XYZ file of C-alpha atoms in Angstrom:
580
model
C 94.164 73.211 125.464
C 91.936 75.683 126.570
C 93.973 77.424 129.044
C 96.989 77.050 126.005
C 94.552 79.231 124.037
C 93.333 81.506 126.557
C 97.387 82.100 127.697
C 98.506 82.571 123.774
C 95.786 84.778 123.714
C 96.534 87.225 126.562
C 100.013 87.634 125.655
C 98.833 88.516 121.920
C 96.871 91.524 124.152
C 99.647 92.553 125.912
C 101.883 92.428 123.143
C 99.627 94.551 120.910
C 97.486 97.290 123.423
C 99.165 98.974 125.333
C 96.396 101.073 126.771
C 94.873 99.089 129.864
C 91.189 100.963 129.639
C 90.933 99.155 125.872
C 92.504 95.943 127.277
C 89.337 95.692 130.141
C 87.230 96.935 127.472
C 88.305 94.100 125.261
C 88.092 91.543 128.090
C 84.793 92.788 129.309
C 82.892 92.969 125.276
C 84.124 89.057 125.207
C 82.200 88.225 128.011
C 79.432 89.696 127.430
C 79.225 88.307 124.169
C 79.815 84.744 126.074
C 76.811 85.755 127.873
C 74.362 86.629 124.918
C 75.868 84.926 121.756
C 75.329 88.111 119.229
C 78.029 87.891 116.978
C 77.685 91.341 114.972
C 77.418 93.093 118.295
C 81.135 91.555 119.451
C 82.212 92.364 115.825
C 81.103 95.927 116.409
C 82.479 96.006 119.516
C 85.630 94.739 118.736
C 86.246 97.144 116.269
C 86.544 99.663 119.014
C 89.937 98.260 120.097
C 91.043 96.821 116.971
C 91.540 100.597 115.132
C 94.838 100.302 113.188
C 96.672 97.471 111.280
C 99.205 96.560 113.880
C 96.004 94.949 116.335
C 94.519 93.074 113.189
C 96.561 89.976 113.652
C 93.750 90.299 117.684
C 90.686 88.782 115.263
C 92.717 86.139 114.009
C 93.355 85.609 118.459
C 89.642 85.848 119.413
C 89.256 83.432 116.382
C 89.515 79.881 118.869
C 87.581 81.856 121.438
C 84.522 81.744 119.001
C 82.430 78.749 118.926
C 82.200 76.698 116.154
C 78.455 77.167 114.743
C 79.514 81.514 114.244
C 82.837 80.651 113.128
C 81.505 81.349 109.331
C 79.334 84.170 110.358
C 82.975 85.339 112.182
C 85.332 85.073 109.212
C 82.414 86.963 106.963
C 82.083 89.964 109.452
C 85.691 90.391 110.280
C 88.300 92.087 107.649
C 89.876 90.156 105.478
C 93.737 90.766 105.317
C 96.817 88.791 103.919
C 100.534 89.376 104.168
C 101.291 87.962 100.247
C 101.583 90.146 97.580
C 99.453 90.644 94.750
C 100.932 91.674 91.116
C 98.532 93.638 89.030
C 99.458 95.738 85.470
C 97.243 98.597 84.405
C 97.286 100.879 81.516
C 97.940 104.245 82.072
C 96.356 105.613 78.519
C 93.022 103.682 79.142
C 90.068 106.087 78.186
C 88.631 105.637 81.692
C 91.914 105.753 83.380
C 93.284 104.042 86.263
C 90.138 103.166 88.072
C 91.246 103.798 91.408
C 92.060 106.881 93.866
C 94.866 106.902 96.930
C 95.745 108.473 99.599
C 98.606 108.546 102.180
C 102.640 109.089 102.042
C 105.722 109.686 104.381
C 103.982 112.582 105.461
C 100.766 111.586 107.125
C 103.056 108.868 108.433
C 101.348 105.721 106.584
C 102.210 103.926 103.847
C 99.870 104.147 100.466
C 96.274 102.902 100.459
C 93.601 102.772 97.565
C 90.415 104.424 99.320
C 88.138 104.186 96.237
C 87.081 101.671 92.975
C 85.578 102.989 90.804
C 83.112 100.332 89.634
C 83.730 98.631 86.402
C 87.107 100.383 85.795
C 90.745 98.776 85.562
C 91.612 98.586 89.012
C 88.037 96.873 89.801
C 87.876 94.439 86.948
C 91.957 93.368 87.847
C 90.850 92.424 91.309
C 92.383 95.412 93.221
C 89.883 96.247 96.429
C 89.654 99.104 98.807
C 91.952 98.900 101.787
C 94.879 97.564 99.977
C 98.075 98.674 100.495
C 100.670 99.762 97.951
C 103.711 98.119 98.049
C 105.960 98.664 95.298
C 105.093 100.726 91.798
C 107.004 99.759 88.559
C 109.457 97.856 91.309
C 110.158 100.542 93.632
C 109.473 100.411 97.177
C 107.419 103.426 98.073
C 107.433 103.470 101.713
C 109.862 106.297 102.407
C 108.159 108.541 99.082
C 105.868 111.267 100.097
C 102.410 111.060 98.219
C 103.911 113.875 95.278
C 106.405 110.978 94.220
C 103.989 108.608 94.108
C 102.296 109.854 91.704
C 104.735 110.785 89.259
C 106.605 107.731 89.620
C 102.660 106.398 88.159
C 103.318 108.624 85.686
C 106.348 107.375 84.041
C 105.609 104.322 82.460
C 102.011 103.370 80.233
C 102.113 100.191 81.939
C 101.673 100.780 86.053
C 102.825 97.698 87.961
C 101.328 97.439 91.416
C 102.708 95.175 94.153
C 99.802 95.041 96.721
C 98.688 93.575 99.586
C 95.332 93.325 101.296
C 94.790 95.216 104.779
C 91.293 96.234 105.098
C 91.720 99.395 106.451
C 91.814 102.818 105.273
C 93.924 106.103 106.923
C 92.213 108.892 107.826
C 94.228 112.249 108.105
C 92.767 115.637 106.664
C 96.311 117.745 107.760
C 99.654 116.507 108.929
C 98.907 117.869 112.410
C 95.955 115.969 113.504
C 96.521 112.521 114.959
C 96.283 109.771 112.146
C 93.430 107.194 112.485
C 92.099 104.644 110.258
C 89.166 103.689 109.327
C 87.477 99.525 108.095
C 86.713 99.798 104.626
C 82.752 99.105 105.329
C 82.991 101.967 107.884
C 84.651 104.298 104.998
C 82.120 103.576 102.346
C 78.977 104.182 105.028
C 81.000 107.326 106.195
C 81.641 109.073 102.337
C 78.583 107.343 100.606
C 75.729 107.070 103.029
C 76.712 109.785 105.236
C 76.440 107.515 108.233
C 78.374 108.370 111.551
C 80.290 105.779 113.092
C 82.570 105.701 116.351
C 84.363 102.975 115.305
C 87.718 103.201 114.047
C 88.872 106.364 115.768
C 92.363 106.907 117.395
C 93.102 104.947 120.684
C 91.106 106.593 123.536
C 92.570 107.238 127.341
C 96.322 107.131 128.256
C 99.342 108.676 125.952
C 99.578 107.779 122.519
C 103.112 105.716 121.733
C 105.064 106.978 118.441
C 108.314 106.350 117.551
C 110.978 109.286 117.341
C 114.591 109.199 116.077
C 117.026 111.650 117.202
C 120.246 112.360 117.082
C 122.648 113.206 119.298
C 125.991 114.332 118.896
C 128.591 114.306 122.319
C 131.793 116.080 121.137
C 132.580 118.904 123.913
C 129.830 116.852 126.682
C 129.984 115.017 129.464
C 127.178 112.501 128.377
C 123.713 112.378 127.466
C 122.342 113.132 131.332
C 120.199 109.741 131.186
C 119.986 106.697 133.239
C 119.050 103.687 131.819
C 117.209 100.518 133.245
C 115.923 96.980 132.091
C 112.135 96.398 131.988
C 110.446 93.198 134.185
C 110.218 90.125 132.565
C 106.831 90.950 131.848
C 108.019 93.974 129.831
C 111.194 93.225 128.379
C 113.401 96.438 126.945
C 115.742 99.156 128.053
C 114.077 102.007 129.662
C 115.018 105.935 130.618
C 114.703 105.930 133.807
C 116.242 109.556 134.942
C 116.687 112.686 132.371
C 118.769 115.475 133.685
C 117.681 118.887 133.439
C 119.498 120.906 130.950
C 121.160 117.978 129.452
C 121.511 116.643 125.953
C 118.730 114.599 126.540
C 116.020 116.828 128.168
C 116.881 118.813 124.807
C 116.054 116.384 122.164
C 112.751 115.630 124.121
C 113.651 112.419 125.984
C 111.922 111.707 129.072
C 111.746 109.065 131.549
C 109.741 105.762 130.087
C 110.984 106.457 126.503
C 112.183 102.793 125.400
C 114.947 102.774 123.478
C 114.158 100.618 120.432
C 117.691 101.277 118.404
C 120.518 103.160 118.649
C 123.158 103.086 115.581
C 121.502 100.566 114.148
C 121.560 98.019 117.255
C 118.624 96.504 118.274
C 118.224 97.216 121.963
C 114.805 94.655 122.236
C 116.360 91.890 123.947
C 119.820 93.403 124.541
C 120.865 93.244 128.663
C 121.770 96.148 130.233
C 125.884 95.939 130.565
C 125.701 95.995 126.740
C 123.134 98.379 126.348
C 125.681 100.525 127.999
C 128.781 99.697 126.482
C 126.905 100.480 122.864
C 125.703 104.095 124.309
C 129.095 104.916 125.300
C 130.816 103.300 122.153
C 130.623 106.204 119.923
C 130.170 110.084 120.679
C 127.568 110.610 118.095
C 124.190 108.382 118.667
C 121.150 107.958 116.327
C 118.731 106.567 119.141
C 114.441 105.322 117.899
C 112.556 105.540 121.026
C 108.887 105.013 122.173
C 107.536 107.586 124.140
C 105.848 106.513 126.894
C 106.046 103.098 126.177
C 107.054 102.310 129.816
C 105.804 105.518 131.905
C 104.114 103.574 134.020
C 107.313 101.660 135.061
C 108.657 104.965 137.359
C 105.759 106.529 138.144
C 104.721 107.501 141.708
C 102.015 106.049 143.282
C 100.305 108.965 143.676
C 100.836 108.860 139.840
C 99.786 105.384 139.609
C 96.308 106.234 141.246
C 95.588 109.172 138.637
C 96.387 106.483 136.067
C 94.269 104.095 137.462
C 91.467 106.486 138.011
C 91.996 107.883 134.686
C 91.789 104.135 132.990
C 88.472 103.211 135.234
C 86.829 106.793 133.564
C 88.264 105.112 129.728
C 86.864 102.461 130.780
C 83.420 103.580 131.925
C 83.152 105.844 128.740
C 83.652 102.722 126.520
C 80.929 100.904 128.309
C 78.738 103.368 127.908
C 79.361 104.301 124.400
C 78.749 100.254 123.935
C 75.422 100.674 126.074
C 74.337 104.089 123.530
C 75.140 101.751 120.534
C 73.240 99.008 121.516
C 70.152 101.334 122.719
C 70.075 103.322 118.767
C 70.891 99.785 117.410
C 67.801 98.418 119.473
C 65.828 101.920 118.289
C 66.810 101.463 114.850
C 65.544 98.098 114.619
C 62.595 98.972 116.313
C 61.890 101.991 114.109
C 62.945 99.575 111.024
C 60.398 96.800 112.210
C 57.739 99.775 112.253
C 58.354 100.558 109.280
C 58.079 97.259 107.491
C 54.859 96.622 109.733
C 53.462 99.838 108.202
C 54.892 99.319 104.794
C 52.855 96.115 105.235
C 49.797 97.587 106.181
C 49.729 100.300 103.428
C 50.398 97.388 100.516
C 47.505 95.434 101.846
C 44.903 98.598 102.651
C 46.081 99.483 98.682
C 45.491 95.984 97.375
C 42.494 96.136 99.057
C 41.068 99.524 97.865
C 42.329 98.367 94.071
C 40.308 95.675 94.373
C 37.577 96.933 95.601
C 38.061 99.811 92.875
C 37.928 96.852 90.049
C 34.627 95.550 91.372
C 33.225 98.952 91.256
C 34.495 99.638 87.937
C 33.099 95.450 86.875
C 29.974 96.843 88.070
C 29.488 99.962 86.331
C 31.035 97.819 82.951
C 27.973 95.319 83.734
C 25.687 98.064 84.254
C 26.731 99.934 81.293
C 26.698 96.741 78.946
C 23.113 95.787 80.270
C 21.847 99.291 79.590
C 23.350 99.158 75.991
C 21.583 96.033 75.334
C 18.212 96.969 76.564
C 18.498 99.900 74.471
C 19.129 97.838 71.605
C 16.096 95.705 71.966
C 14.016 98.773 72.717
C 15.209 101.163 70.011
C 17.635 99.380 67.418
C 16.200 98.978 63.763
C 14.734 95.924 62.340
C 14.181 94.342 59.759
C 10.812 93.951 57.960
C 9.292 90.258 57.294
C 9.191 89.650 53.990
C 5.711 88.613 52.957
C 4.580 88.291 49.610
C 2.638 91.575 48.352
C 0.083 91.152 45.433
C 1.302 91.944 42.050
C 0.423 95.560 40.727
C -2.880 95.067 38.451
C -2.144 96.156 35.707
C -2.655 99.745 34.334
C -6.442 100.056 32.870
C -5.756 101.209 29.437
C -8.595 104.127 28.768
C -10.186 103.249 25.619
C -12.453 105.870 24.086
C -15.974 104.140 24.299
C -17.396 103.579 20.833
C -19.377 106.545 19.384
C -22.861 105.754 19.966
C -24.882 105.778 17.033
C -27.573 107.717 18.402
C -25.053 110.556 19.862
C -25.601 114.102 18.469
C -22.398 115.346 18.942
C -19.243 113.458 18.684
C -17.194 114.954 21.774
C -19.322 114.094 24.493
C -18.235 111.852 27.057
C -20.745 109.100 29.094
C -20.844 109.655 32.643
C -21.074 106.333 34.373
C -21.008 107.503 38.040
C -17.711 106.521 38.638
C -14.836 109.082 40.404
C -11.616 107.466 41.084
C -8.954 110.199 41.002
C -10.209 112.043 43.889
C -11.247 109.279 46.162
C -7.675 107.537 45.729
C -6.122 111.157 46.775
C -8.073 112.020 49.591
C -7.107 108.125 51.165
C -3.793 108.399 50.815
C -3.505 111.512 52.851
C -5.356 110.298 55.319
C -2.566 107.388 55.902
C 0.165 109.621 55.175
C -0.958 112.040 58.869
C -1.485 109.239 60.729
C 1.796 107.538 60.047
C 3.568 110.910 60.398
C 1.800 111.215 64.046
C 2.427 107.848 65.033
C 6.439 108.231 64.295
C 6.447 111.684 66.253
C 4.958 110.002 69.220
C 7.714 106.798 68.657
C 10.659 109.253 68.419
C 9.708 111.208 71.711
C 9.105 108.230 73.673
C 13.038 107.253 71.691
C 14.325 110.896 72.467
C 13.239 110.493 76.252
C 14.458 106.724 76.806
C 17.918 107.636 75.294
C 17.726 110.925 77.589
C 17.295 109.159 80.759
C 19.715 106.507 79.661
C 22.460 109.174 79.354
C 21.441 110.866 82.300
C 21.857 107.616 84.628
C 25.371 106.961 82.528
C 26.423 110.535 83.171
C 25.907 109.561 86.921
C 27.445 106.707 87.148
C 30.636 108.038 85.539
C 30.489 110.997 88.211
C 30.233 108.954 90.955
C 33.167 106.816 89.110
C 34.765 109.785 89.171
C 34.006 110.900 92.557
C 35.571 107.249 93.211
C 38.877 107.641 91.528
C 39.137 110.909 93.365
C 38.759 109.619 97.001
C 41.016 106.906 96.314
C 43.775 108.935 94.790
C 43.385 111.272 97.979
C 43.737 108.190 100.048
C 46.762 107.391 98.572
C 47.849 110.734 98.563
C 47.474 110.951 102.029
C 49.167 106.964 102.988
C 52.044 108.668 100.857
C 52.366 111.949 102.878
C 52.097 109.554 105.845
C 55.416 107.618 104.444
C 57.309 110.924 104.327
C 56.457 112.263 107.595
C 56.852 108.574 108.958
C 59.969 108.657 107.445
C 60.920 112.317 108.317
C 60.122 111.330 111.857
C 62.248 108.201 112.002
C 65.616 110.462 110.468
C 65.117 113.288 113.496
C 64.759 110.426 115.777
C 68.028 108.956 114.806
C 69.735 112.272 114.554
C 68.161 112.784 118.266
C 70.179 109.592 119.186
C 73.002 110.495 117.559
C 73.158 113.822 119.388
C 72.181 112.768 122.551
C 74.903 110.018 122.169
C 77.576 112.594 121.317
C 76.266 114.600 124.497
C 76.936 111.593 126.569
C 80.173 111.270 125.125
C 81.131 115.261 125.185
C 80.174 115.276 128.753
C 82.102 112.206 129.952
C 85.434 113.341 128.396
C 84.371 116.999 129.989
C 83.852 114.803 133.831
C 87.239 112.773 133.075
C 89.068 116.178 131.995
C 87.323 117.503 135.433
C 88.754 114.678 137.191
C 92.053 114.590 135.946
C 92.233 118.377 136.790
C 90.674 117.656 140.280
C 93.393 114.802 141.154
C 96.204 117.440 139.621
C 94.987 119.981 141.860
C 94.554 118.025 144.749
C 98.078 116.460 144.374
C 99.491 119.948 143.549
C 97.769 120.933 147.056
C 99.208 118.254 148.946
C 102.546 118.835 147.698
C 102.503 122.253 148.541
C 100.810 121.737 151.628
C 103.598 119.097 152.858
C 106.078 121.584 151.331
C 104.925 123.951 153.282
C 104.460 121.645 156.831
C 108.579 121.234 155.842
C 109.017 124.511 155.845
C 106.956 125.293 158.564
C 108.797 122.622 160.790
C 112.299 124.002 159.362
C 111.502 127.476 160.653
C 110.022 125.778 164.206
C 113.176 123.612 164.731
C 115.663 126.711 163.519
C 113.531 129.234 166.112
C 114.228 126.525 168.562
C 117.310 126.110 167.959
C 117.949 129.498 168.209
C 115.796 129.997 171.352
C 118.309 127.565 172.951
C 121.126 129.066 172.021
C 119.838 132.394 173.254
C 119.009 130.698 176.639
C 122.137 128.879 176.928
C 123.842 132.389 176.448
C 121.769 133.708 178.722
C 122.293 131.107 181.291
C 126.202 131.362 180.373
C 126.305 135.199 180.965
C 123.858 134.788 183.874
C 125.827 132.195 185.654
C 129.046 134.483 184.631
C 127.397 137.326 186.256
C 126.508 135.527 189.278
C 130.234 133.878 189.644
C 131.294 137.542 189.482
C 128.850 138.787 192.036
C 129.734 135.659 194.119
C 133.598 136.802 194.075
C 132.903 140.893 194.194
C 130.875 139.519 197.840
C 133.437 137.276 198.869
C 135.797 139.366 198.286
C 133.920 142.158 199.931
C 133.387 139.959 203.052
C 136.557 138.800 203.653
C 137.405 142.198 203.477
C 134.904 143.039 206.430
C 136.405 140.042 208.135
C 139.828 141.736 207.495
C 138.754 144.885 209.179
């Protein structure tokens, strides 16, 4: 079963990556997550490789590879996508509108995605999420409408039908010349709300990116396209070019060797053989042919090709790893920094609790003392009451009755003195007790005056040093909150630090693989000229041999002519003398 698994699952990655540098990668993150068991960082990782909707059938793939106790944890952290379609109806007059915002069309080469909800709107409250995709609108299939028509065909009716289904994913594409890429919807909404860089999600990394191009090719007046055509291994089924001709029909358009041809007049050529593959090319002198570039360059390349591929792959490779090795180090950093924090956040709650409590002490204390001094004062100085005791009635008034006249008197107006002076002795008394009392409340209300002096004097204290108090601890705080800022401050240059170092790392590895790539072009461009030039070199040896030859063999020819002459001018000349 397991090797069942592990076989379905290898032809799923060959089926769906192309690029062998992402394939190791892939292969590699899965056994290191074997190894350690961390479930988000495989998630993360994965995410790497799986960056556009045609890989995101891989998860449901690695799915049996995960053990059962993460596969909830799994199916939480991975996107959630489904091939049925959703109906939903909104109203195009509602006061808040539609609720949603789109992007894509035919011309960034996608089909229609919502990239935003806006929260508690229509599209929100019908169930419609970011990362769906757009279907059909009022029942018309919108995959071959630029993103114009799409939204006037919204336009037409009050009542917008949406046919949707849910992908996860979101296309990323600010002009219609750069590359398209896409984006998970968690990475979107961190990347346009948080403002938090991720590397995840980006376009394919190392080797040639495969599109599909349709041309057409009309061959009225030619002698053929000037291509050769071969069937892929068994391991990579299809009809392949395998030789363009220079200045052909062909080399025009743009074909080039390892283009697959996909269709041509509307016959699929996937699992045609090549006799018919053939016969349909040469069936009809005007072609519409779907390729995909590169999809099997590596089928007729050199080997000296093959080794720059290789090499080239091993560098993808290496720069993955180590972009996985930077992300784990600022994820380690970050929860470092993050466990800090909450250590320190810690610290500063209890050092506050603790300096509030000992603040309400203080302040129970001064209360106490302030209560106590009140009541002493109180029973020192407060007013009371007199006891009443029963005072002796008034006597009454002595009514002055004119003593008799005496008899004997000689005049009648004369009064008897009888030694007897009240008046002035009462007067003189009560003044006397009137200047004592007056001296004895003076001295009371000094001793009063200087009691409630002091008193104040020892409150006014205590409420400056409560106020010297108050002030120390609000500069404590003060200062625990400047620490939180600069703590804080500290933390974001230390993770923008990582994040630049980390795009260092990566700048200078694609600047070493660009190096090496333009090393192993140069060198190969030296060795063919060199060898082109040892041909030439050996061409010009073997013709100046040649030559030399034939100029010997001349030589040798005229010599040997000269010498048969010279041999018959002596004979002759001697049988001559012999004549004589």
């Amino acid at each position: 079963m397991e090797r069942k698994v592990a076989r379905e699952f290898r032809h799923k990655v060959e089926l769906l990556i192309d690029n062998e540098a992402e394939k190791d990668y892939l292969y590699d993150v899965l056994r290191m997550y074997h190894q350690s068991m961390e479930l988000p960082v495989l998630v993360g990782d994965l995410k790497l490789v799986i960056n556009e909707p045609s890989r995101l059938p891989l998860f449901d793939a690695i799915r049996p590879l995960i053990p059962l106790k993460h596969q909830v944890e799994y199916d939480l952290l991975t996107p959630k996508r489904s091939r049925k379609l959703k109906e939903v109806r909104l109203d195009r007059t509602h006061p808040e509108g539609l609720g949603l915002s789109v992007r894509g069309g035919l011309e960034f080469g996608c089909g229609l995605f919502i990239s935003q909800i806006v929260k508690d709107g229509q599209a929100g409250n019908s169930g419609l999420q970011m990362g769906d995709e757009i279907v059909r609108i009022n029942g018309y299939a919108i995959s071959s409408c630029i993103h114009e028509e799409v939204i006037n065909l919204i336009k037409t009716k009050k009542i917008v039908s949406l046919k949707v289904r849910q992908v996860g994913m979101i296309p990323v594409k600010s002009s219609t010349e750069e590359p398209l890429k896409w984006q998970f919807v968690d990475q979107f909404v961190s990347d346009f709300g948080e403002k938090k860089g991720s590397v995840a999600g980006l376009a394919s990394m190392g080797g040639k990116e495969i599109k599909e191009k349709k041309v057409f090719l009309s061959l009225v007046g030619t002698k053929g396209m000037g291509v050769s055509i071969s069937s892929g291994p068994t391991q990579k089924p299809g009809i392949y070019i395998s030789n363009v001709k220079s200045g052909s029909l062909a080399a025009e358009v743009g074909l080039q060797i390892g283009d697959q041809i996909v269709e041509v007049n509307g016959v699929e050529f996937t699992n045609l053989d090549h006799k018919e593959a053939v016969r349909v090319l040469k069936s009809s002198r005007s072609l519409t042919i779907t390729v995909l570039t590169g999809a099997g360059s590596e089928l007729f390349m050199t080997d000296e090709e093959r080794l720059a591929v290789e090499a080239r792959r091993e560098l993808d490779r290496r720069e993955l790893m180590h972009q996985k090795r930077v992300a784990l180090e600022t994820n380690k950093m970050v929860k470092e920094q993050q466990e800090k924090e909450r250590q320190r956040k810690m610290e500063i709650s209890q050092k506050t609790a603790e300096e509030e409590e000992r603040y309400r002490k203080e302040m129970e204390k001064i209360e106490a003392a302030e209560r106590k001094h009140h009541r002493e004062w109180e029973e020192d100085w407060a007013p009371r009451e007199q006891p009443k005791t029963k005072s002796p009635s008034p006597a009454p008034p002595e009514i002055n009755t004119p003593p008799p006249k005496s008899k004997n008197s000689a005049f009648g107006w004369f009064y008897r003195y009888e030694g007897k002076l009240p008046t002035l002795r009462k007067k003189g008394e009560k003044k006397r007790k009137k200047k004592k009392v007056s001296n004895t409340d003076t001295l009371q209300e000094q001793r009063k005056n200087k009691k409630e002096m002091e008193f104040e004097l020892k409150l006014a204290a205590e409420k400056e040093e409560m106020y010297e108090r108050e002030k120390q601890l609000k500069i404590s705080r003060l200062v625990q909150e400047v620490g939180v800022i600069i703590s804080r401050l500290a933390q974001g240059v230390g993770v923008m630090i990582s994040r630049l170092a980390q795009e260092v790392g990566v700048m200078i590895s694609r600047l070493a693989q660009e190096v090496g790539v333009m090393i192993s072009r140069l060198a190969q461009e030296v060795g063919v000229m060199i060898s082109r030039l040892a041909q030439e070199v050996g061409v010009m040896i073997s013709r100046l041999a040649q030559e030399v030859g034939v100029m010997i063999s001349r030589l040798a020819q005229e010599v040997g002519v000269m010498i048969s002459r010279l041999a018959q001018e002596v004979g002759v000349l001697w049988n001559g003398i012999l004549y004589e």
